[in-house]
JSON list of C-alpha atoms in Angstrom, two decimals:
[
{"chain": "C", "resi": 704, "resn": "UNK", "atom": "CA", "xyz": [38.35, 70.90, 7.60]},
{"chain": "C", "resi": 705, "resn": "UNK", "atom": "CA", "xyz": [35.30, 68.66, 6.79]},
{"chain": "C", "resi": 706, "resn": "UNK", "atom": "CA", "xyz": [32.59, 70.78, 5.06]},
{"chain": "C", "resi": 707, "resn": "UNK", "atom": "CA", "xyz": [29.55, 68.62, 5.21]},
{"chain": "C", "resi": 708, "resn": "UNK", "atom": "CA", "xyz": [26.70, 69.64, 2.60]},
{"chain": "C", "resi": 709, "resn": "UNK", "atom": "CA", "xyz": [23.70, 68.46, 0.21]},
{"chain": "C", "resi": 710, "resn": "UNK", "atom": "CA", "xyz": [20.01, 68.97, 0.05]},
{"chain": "C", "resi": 711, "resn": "UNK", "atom": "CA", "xyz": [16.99, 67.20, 1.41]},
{"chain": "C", "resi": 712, "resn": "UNK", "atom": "CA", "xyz": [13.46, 67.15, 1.69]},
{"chain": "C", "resi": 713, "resn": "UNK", "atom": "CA", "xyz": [11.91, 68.29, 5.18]},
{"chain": "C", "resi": 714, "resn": "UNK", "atom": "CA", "xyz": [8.20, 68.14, 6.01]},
{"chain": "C", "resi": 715, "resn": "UNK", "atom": "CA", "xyz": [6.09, 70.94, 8.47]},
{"chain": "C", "resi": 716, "resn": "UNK", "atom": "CA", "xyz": [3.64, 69.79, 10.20]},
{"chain": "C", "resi": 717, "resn": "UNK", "atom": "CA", "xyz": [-0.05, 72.65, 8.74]},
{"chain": "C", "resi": 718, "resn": "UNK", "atom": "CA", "xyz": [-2.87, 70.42, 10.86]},
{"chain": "C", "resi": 719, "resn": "UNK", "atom": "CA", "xyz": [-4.07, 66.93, 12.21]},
{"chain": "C", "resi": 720, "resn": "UNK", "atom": "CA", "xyz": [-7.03, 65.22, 11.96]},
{"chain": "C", "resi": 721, "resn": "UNK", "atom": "CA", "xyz": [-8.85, 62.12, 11.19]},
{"chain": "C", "resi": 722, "resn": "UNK", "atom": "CA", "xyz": [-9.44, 60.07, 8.07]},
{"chain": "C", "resi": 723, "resn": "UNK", "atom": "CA", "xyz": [-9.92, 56.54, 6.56]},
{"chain": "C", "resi": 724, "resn": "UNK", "atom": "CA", "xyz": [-6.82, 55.04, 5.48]},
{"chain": "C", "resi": 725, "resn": "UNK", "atom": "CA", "xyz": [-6.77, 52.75, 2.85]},
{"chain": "C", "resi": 726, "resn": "UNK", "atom": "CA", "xyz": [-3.86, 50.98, 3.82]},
{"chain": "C", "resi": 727, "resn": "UNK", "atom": "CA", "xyz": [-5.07, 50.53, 7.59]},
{"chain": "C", "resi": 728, "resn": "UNK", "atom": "CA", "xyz": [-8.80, 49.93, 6.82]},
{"chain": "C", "resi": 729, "resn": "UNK", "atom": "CA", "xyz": [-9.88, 52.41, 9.67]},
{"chain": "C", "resi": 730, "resn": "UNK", "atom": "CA", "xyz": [-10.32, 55.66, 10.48]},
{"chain": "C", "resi": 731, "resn": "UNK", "atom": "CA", "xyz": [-6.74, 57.07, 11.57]},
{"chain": "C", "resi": 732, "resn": "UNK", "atom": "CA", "xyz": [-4.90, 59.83, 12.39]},
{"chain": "C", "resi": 733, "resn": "UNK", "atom": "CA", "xyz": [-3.25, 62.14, 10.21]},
{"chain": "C", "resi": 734, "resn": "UNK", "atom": "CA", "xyz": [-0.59, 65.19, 9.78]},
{"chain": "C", "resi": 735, "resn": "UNK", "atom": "CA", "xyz": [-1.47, 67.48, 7.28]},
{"chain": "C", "resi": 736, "resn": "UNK", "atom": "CA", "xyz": [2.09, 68.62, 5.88]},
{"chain": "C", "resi": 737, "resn": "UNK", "atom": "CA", "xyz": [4.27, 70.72, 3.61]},
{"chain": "C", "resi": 738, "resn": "UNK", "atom": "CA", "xyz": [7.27, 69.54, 1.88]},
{"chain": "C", "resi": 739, "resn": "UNK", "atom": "CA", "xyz": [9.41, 71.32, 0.71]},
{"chain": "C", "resi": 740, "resn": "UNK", "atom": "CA", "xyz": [13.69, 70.57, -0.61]},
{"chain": "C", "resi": 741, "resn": "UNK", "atom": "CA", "xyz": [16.48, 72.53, 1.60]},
{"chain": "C", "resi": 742, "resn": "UNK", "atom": "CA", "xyz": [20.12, 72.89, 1.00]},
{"chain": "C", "resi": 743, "resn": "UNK", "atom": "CA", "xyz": [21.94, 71.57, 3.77]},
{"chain": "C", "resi": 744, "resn": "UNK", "atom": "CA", "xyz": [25.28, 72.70, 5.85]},
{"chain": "C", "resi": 745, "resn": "UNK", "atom": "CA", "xyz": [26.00, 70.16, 8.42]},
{"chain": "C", "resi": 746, "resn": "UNK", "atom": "CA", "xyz": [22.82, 68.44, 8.13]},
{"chain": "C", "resi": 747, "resn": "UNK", "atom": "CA", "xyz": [20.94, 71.49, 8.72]},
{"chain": "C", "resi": 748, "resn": "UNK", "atom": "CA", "xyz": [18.19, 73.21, 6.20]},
{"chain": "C", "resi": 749, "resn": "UNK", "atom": "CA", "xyz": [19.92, 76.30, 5.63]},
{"chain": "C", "resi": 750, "resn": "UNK", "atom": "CA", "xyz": [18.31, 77.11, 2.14]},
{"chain": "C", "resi": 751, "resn": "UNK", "atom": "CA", "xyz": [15.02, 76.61, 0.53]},
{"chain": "C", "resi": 752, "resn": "UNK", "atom": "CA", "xyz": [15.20, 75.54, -2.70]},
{"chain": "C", "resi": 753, "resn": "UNK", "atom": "CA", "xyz": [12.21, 73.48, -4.55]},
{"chain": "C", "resi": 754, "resn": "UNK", "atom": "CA", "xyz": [8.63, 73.60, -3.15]},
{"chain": "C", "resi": 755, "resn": "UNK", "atom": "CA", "xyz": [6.54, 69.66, -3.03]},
{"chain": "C", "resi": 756, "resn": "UNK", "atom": "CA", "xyz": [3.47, 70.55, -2.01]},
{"chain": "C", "resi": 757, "resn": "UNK", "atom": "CA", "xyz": [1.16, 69.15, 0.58]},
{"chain": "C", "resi": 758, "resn": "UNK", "atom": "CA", "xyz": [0.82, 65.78, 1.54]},
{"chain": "C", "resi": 759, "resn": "UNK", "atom": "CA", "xyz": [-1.44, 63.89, 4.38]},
{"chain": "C", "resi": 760, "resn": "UNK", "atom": "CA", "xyz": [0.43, 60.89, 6.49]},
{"chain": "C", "resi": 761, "resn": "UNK", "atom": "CA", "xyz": [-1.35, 58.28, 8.17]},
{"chain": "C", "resi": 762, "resn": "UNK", "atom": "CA", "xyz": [-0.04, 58.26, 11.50]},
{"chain": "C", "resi": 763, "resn": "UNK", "atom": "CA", "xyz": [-0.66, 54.66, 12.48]},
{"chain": "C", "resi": 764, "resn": "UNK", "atom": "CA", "xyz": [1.03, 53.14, 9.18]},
{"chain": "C", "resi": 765, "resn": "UNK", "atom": "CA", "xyz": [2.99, 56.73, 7.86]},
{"chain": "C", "resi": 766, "resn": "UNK", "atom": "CA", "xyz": [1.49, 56.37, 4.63]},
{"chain": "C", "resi": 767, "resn": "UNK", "atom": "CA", "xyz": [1.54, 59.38, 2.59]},
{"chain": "C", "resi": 768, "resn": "UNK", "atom": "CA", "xyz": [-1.28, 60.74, 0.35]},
{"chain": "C", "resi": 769, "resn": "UNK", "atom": "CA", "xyz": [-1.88, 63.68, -1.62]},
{"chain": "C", "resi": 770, "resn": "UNK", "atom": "CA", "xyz": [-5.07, 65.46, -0.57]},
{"chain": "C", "resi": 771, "resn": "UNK", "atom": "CA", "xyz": [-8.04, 64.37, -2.72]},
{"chain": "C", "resi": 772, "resn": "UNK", "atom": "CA", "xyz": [-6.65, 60.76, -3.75]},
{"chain": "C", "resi": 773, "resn": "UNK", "atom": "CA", "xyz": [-8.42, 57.17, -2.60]},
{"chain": "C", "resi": 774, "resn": "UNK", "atom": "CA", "xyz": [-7.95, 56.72, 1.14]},
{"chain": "C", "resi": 775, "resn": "UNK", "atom": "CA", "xyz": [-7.26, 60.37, 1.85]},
{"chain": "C", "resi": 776, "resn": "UNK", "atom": "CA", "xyz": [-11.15, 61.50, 1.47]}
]
């Protein structure tokens, strides 16, 4: 029997909205999400394990920021 297994980092989606993206040079689109490590069976999160915080993605050039850093204000 194959037992597939391992951990990995999945983001949820906590708003949208718009901001200026530095990497774009306009105003863009964003996600507002949490991150957060899972252990995996299968490929699927089964188990939380290590909490990453928030983060804000452009959605134009998927950039990721941390909220409060140049080109996420």
């Amino acid at each position: 029997m194959l037992l597939l297994f391992g951990t990995r980092i999945v983001g949820f989606v906590k708003g949208k909205g718009f901001f200026f993206c530095s990497n774009c040079r306009a105003e863009r689109a964003y996600k507002l999400k949490h991150y957060r490590r899972y252990f995996t069976l299968f490929l699927l999160p089964v188990i939380p394990l290590e909490d990453y915080g928030i983060g804000i993605e452009c959605q134009t050039c998927k950039k990721k920021y941390e909220p409060g850093t140049e080109g996420a204000q």
